[in-house]
Coordinates of C-alpha atoms in Angstrom, one line a residue:
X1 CA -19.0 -4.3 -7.4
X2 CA -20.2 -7.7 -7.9
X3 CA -20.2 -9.5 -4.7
X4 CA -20.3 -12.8 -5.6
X5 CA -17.1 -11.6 -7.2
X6 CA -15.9 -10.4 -4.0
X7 CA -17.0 -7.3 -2.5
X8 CA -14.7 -5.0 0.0
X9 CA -17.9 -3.7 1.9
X10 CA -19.2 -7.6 2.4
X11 CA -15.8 -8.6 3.7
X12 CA -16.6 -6.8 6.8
X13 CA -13.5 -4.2 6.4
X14 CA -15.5 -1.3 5.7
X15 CA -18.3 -1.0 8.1
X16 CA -18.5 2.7 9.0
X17 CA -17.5 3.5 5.8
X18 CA -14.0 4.2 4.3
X19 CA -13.2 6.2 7.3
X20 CA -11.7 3.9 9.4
X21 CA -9.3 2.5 6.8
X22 CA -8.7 6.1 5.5
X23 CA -7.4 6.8 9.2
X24 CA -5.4 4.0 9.4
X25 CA -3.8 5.3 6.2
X26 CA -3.6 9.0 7.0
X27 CA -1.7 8.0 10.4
X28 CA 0.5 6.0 8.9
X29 CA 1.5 8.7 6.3
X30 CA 1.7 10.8 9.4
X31 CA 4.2 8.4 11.3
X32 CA 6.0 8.8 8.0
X33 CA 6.1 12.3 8.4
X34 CA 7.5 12.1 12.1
X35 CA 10.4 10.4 10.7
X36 CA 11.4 12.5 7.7
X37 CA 11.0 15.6 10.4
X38 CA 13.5 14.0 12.9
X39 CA 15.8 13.7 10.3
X40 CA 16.0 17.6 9.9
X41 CA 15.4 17.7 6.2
X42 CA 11.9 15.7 5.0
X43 CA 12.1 14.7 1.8
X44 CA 8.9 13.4 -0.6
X45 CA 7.4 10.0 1.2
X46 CA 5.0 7.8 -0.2
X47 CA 3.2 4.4 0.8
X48 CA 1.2 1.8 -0.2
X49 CA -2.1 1.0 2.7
X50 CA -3.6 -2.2 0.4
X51 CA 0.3 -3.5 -0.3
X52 CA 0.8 -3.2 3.6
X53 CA -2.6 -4.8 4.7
X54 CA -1.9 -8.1 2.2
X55 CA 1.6 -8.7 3.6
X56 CA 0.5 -8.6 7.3
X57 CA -3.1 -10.6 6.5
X58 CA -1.1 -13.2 4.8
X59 CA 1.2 -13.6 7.3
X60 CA -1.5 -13.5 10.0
X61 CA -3.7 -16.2 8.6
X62 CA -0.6 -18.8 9.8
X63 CA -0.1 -17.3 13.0
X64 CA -1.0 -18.5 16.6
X65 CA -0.8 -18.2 19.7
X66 CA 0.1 -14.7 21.3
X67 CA 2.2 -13.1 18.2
X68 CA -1.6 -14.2 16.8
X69 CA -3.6 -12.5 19.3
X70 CA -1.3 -9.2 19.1
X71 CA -2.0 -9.1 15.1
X72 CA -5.8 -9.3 15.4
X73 CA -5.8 -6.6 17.3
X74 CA -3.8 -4.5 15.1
X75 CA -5.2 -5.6 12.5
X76 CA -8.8 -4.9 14.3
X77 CA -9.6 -8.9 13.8
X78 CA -11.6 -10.6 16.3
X79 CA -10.2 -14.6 15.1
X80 CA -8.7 -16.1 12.1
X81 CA -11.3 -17.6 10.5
X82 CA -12.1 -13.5 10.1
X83 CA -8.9 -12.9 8.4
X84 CA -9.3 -15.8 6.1
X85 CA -12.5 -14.4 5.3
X86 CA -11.3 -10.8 4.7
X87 CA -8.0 -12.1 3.1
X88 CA -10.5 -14.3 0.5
X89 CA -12.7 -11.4 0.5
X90 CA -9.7 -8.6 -0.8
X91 CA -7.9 -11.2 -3.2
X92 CA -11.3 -11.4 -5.0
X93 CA -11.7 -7.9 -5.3
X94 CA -7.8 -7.7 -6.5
X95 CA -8.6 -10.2 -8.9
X96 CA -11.6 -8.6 -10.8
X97 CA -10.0 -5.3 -10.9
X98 CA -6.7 -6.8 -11.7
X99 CA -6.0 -5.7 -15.8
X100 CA -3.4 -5.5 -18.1
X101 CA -5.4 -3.6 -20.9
X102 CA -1.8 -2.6 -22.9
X103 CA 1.3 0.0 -22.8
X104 CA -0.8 3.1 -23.0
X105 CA -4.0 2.2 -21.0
X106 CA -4.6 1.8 -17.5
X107 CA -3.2 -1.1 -16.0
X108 CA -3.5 -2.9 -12.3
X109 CA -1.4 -5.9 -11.1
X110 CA -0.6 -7.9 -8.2
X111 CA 1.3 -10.9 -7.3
X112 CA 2.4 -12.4 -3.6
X113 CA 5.5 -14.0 -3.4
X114 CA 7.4 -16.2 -0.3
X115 CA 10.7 -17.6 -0.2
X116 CA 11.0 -20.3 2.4
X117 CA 14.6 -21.8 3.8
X118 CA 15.3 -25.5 3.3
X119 CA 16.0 -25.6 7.0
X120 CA 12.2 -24.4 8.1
X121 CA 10.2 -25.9 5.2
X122 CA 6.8 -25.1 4.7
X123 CA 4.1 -27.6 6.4
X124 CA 2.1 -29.2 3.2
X125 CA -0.8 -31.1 3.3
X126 CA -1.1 -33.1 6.7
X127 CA -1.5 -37.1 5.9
X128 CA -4.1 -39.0 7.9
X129 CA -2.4 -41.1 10.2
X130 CA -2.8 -44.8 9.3
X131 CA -1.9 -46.3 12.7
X132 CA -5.1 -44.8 14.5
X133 CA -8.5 -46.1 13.9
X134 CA -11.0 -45.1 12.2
X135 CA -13.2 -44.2 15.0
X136 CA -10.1 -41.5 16.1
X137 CA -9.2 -39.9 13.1
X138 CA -10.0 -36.0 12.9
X139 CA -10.4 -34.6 10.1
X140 CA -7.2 -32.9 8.5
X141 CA -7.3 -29.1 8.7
X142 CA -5.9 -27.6 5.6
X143 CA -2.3 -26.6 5.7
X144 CA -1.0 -23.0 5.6
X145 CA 0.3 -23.3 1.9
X146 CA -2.7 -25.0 0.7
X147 CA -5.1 -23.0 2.4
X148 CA -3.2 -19.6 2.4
X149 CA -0.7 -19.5 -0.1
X150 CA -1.7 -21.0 -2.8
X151 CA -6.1 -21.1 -2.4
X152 CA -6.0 -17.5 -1.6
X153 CA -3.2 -15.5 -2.3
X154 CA -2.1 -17.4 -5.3
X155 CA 2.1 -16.8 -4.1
X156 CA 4.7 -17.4 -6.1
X157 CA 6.4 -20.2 -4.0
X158 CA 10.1 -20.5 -3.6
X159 CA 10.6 -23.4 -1.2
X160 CA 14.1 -25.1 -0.2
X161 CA 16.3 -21.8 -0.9
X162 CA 19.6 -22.0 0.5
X163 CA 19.5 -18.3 1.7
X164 CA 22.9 -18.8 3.6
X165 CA 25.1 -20.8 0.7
X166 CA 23.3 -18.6 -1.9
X167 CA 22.5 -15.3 -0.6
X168 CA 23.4 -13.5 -2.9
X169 CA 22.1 -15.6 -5.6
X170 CA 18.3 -15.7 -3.9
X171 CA 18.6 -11.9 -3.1
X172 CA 19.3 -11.3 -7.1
X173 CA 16.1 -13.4 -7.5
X174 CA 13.9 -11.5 -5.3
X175 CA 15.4 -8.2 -6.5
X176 CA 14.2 -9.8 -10.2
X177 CA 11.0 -11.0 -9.0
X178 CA 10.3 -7.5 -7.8
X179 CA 11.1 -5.6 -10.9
X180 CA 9.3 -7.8 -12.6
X181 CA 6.0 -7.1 -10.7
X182 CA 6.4 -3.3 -10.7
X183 CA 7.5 -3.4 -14.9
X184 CA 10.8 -2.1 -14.0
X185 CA 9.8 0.9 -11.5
X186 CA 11.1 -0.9 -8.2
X187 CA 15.0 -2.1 -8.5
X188 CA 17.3 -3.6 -5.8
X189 CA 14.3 -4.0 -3.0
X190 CA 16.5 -6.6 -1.3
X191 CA 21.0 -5.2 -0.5
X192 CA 23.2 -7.5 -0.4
X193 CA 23.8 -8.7 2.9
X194 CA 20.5 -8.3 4.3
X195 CA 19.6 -12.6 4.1
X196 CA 22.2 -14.7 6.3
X197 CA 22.2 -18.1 8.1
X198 CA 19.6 -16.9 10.3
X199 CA 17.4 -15.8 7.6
X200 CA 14.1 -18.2 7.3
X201 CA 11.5 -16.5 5.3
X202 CA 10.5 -13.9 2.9
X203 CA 7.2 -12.5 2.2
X204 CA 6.5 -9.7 -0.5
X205 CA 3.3 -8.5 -2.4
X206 CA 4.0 -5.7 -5.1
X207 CA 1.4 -3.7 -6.7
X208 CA 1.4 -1.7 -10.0
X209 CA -0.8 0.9 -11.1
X210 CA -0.9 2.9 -14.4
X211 CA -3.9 5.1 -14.6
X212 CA -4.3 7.9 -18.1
X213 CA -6.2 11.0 -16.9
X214 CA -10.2 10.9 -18.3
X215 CA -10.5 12.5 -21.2
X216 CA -12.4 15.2 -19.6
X217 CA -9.3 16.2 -17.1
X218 CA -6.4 15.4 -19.3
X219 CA -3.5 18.3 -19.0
X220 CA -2.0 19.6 -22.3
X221 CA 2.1 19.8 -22.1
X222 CA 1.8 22.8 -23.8
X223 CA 0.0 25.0 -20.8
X224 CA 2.9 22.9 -18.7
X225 CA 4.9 25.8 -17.1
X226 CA 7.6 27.0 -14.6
X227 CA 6.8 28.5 -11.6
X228 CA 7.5 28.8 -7.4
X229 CA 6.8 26.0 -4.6
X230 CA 7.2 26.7 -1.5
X231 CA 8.8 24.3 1.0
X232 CA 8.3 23.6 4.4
X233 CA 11.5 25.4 5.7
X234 CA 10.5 28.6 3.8
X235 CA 12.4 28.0 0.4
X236 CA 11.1 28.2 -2.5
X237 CA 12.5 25.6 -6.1
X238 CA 11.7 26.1 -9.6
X239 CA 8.6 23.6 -10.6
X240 CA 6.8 22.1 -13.3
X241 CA 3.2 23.1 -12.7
X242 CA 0.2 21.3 -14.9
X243 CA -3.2 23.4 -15.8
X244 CA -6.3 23.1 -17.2
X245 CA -9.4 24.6 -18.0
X246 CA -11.8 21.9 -17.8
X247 CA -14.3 21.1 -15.0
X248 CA -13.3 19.5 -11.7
X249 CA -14.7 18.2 -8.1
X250 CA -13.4 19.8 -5.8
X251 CA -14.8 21.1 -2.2
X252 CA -13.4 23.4 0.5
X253 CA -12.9 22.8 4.1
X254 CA -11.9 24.6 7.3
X255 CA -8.3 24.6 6.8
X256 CA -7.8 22.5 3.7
X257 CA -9.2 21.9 0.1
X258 CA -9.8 18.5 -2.0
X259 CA -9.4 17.9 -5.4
X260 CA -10.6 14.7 -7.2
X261 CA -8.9 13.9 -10.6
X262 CA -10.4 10.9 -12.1
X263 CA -9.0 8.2 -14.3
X264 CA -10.0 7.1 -17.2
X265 CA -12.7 4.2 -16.0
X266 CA -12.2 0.4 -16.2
X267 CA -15.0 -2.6 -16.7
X268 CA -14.7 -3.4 -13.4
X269 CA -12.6 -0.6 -11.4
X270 CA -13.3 3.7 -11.2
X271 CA -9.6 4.9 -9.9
X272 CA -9.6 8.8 -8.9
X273 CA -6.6 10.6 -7.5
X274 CA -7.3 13.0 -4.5
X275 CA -5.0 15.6 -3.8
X276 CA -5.5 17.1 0.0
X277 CA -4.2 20.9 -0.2
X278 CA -3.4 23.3 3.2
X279 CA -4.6 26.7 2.9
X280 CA -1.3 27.6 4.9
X281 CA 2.3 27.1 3.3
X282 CA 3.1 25.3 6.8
X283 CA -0.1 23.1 7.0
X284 CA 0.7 19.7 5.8
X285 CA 1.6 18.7 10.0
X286 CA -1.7 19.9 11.1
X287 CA -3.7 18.1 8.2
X288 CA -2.4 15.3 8.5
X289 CA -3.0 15.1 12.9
X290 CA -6.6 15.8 11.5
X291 CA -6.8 13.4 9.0
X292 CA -5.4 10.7 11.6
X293 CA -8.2 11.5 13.6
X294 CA -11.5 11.5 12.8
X295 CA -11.9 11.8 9.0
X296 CA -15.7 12.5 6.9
X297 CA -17.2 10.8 4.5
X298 CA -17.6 14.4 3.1
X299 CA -13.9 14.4 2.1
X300 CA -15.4 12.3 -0.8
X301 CA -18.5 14.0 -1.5
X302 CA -17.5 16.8 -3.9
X303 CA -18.9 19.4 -6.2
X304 CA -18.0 20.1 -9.5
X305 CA -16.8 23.5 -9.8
X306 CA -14.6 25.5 -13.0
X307 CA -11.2 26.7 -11.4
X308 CA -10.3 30.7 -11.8
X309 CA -7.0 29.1 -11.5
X310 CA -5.9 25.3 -11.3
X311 CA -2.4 24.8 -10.7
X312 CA -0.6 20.6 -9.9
X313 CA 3.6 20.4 -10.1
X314 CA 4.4 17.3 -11.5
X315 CA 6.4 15.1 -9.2
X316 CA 8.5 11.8 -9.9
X317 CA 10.3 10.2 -6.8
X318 CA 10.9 6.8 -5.1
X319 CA 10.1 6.3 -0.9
X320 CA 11.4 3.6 1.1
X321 CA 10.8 3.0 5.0
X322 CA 10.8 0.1 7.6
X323 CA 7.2 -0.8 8.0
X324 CA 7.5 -2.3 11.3
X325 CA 9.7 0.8 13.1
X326 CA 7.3 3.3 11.9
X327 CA 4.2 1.4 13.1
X328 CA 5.8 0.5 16.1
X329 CA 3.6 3.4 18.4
X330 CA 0.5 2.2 17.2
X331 CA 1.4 -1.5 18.8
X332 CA 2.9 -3.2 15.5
X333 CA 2.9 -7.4 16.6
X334 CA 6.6 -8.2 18.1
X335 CA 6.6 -11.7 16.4
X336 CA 10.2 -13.4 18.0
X337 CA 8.1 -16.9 19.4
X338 CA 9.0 -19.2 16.9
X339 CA 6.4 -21.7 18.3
X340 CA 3.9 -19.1 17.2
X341 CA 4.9 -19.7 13.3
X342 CA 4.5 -23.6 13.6
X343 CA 1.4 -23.7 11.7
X344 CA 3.3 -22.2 8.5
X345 CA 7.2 -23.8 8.6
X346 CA 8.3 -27.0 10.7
X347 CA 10.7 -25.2 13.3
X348 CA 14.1 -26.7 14.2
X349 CA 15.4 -27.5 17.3
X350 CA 17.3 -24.8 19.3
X351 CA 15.4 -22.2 17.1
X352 CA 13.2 -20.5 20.0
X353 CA 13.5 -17.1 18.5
X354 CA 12.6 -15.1 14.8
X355 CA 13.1 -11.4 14.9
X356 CA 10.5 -9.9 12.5
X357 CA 11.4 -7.1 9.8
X358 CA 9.2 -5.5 7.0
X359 CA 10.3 -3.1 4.6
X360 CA 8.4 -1.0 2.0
X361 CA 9.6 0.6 -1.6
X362 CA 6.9 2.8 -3.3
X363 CA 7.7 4.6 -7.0
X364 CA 5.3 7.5 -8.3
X365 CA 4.8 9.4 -11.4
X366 CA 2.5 11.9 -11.6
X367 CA 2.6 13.6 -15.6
X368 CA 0.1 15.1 -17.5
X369 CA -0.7 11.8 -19.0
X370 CA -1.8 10.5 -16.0
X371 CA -0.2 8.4 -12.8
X372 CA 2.5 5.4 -12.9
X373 CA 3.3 3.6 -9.5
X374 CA 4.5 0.6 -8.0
X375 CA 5.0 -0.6 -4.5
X376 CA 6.5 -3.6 -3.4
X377 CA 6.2 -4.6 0.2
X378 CA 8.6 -7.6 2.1
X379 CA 8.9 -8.8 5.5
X380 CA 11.6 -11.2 6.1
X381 CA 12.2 -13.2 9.0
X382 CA 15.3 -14.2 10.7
X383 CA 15.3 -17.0 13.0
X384 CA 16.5 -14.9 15.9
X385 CA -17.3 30.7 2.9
X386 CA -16.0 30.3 -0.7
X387 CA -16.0 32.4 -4.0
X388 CA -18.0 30.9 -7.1
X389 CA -14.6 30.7 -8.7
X390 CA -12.4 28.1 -6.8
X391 CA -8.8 28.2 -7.2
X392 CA -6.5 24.9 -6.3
X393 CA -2.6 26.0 -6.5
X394 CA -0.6 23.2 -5.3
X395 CA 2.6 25.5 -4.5
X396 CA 3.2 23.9 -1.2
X397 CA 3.2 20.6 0.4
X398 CA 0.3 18.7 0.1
X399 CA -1.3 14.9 0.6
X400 CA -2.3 12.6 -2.5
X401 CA -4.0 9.4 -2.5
X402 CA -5.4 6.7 -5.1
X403 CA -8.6 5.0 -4.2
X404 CA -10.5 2.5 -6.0
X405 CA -14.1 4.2 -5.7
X406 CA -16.5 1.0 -5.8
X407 CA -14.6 -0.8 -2.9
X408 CA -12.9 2.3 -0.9
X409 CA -9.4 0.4 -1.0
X410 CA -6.5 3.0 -0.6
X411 CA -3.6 1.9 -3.2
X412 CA -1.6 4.5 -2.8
X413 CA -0.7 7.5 -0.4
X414 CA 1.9 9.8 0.6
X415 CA 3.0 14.3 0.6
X416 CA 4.6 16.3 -1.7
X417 CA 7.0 18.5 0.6
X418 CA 9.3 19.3 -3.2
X419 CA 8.5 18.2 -6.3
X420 CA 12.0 18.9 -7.8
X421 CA 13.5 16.2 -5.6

């Protein structure tokens, strides 16, 4: 990828490779799994990594003080300036592989979004101050929305929204706004009743992806057929399973397989679809504790290999989780010091608190056209030894991921536990 255009790997985000970011992703997915297991039935989950990482680097780059320090450090940071840098760094990247080539061809977007209260305004541009002299003046550092919001992450900006008189009316808005972004896949992000007089911003980023098979690994509906997959409590539900009989990279490890479906390329973006298969029915906990751990660049590096039998159910289903509760083991930021948020909003008196929230709706289809997803992400903020023939038959739960192969970023990820949910 063009780095004058912005390049992933010169932001400074990938050194060591797309492991560490894979790890990040595949523990995530596996706190995700934690919390569909406690709730005695897991169901389908999905997320979006990138949609994630803009939210909480956009909000970061206005932060200070100690709700700052705790965010570099989950977000593995050493200063601002560094996430300013890798916040430029990933919007330029966005923006060259950001497309909208028609209905029936691949398509990328992304847009950022912030609603702001009329009772915490955001800071503009600071004025010099006329009284001082000349001598004394420092030079103005550029505000939050200048420098942030609008420079970088070109938001949408809402400012002066009356979230307690209108709730309802600005939560209608955001709910538009976010079916907008995701062409219709992601409705009602926002319930009623969730913005109040405490409420004093809203920040959201919403990806959408449409990706049509290559024509070397499309699936015909006509070899489309019924069969058994088998759940994680020992059941088993009727699928629809997708075959082919064309080449595809694939490799075999200890207790798991990887198959790489690619998409149909772009000018300026090469989009595959990994699919992470156990060898045992009852394996999806185990890989994903090993993929959490210490993942290989080898997970990438496969070989092209004709299936004896190739076998992917087609799956359909919508995921959505509090960001910050799931993350909250691996030392998510506890931003409540509003003090800490005066370089974004001008804080009013008697306001010494915000209590942070950050939600997450994903969509995916997965056809044998190809893949449609969106994810939209918000975080609001109230003021308080193999064969030579290779089979891969997806009949149980397994991991999926889409990854932009030139910059390593992780778009989307998540397990099929039943596809006929």
């Amino acid at each position: 990828m063009d780095k004058k255009k912005g390049s992933w790997e010169s932001s400074g985000c990938e050194k060591g490779g797309i492991s560490r970011s894979f790890a990040n992703s595949a523990h995530m997915a596996k706190e995700l799994f934690s919390v569909e297991e406690k709730n005695g039935r897991p169901r389908n989950f999905a997320l979006s990594p990138l949609s994630i990482d803009l939210v909480l680097y956009m909000l970061a780059a206005g932060l200070q003080g100690s709700t700052l320090e705790q965010m570099l450090k989950f977000l593995g940071s050493e200063s601002r300036d560094e996430i300013l840098s890798k916040s430029q760094n990933m919007m330029d990247v966005l923006d060259t592989l950001s497309s909208n080539e028609g209905e029936n061809d691949n398509v990328l977007c992304m847009v950022n979004g912030i609603w702001v209260d009329e009772h915490c305004p955001l800071i503009e541009s600071s004025q010099p101050d006329e009284s001082e002299p000349s001598y004394m003046k420092q030079p103005n550092e550029p505000s939050y929305m200048d420098q942030v919001l609008i420079k970088i992450f070109k938001c949408d900006i809402k400012s002066n929204v009356k979230f307690l008189e209108n709730a309802i009316g600005v939560v209608d808005e955001i709910n538009s706004w976010a079916n907008d972004a995701s062409k219709g896949l992601i409705k009602n992000l926002v319930p009623y009743g969730v913005l109040n007089k405490e409420s004093g911003l809203f920040l959201a980023n919403a990806l959408y992806f449409k990706g049509m098979w290559d024509y070397k690994h499309k699936f015909s509906e006509d070899q489309t057929c019924e069969k058994h997959f088998y759940t994680l409590d020992g059941e088993k539900v009727s699928a629809s399973f997708m075959t082919s009989v064309w080449k595809y990279h694939c490799k075999s490890f200890d207790t798991f397989k990887v198959l790489k479906i690619p998409y149909q390329e772009r000018v300026h973006g090469k989009f595959s679809m990994y699919f992470f298969l156990p060898e045992s029915q009852y394996g999806l906990p185990n890989l994903l504790e090993e993929l959490s751990g210490h993942p290989q660049e080898d997970y990438f590096n496969l070989e092209e290999v004709k299936f004896e039998k190739l076998l992917i159910p087609k799956f359909d289903f919508s995921y959505n989780f509090d960001v910050a509760a799931t993350l909250k083991k691996n030392r998510f930021p506890s931003m409540e010091d509003s003090k800490d948020f005066s370089k974004m909003v001008k804080i009013r008196r008697g306001v010494p608190n915000f209590a942070t929230n950050m939600f997450q709706k994903v969509v995916i289809k997965v056809d044998e056209k190809g893949t449609e997803a969106a994810a939209v992400t918000r975080s609001d903020f109230p003021r308080s030894a193999r064969s030579k023939r290779m089979s891969f038959v997806a009949d149980h739960p397994f991991m999926f991921m889409i990854k932009e192969e030139n910059s390593g970023l992780i778009f989307f990820m998540g397990s099929v536990l039943n596809p006929s949910l």
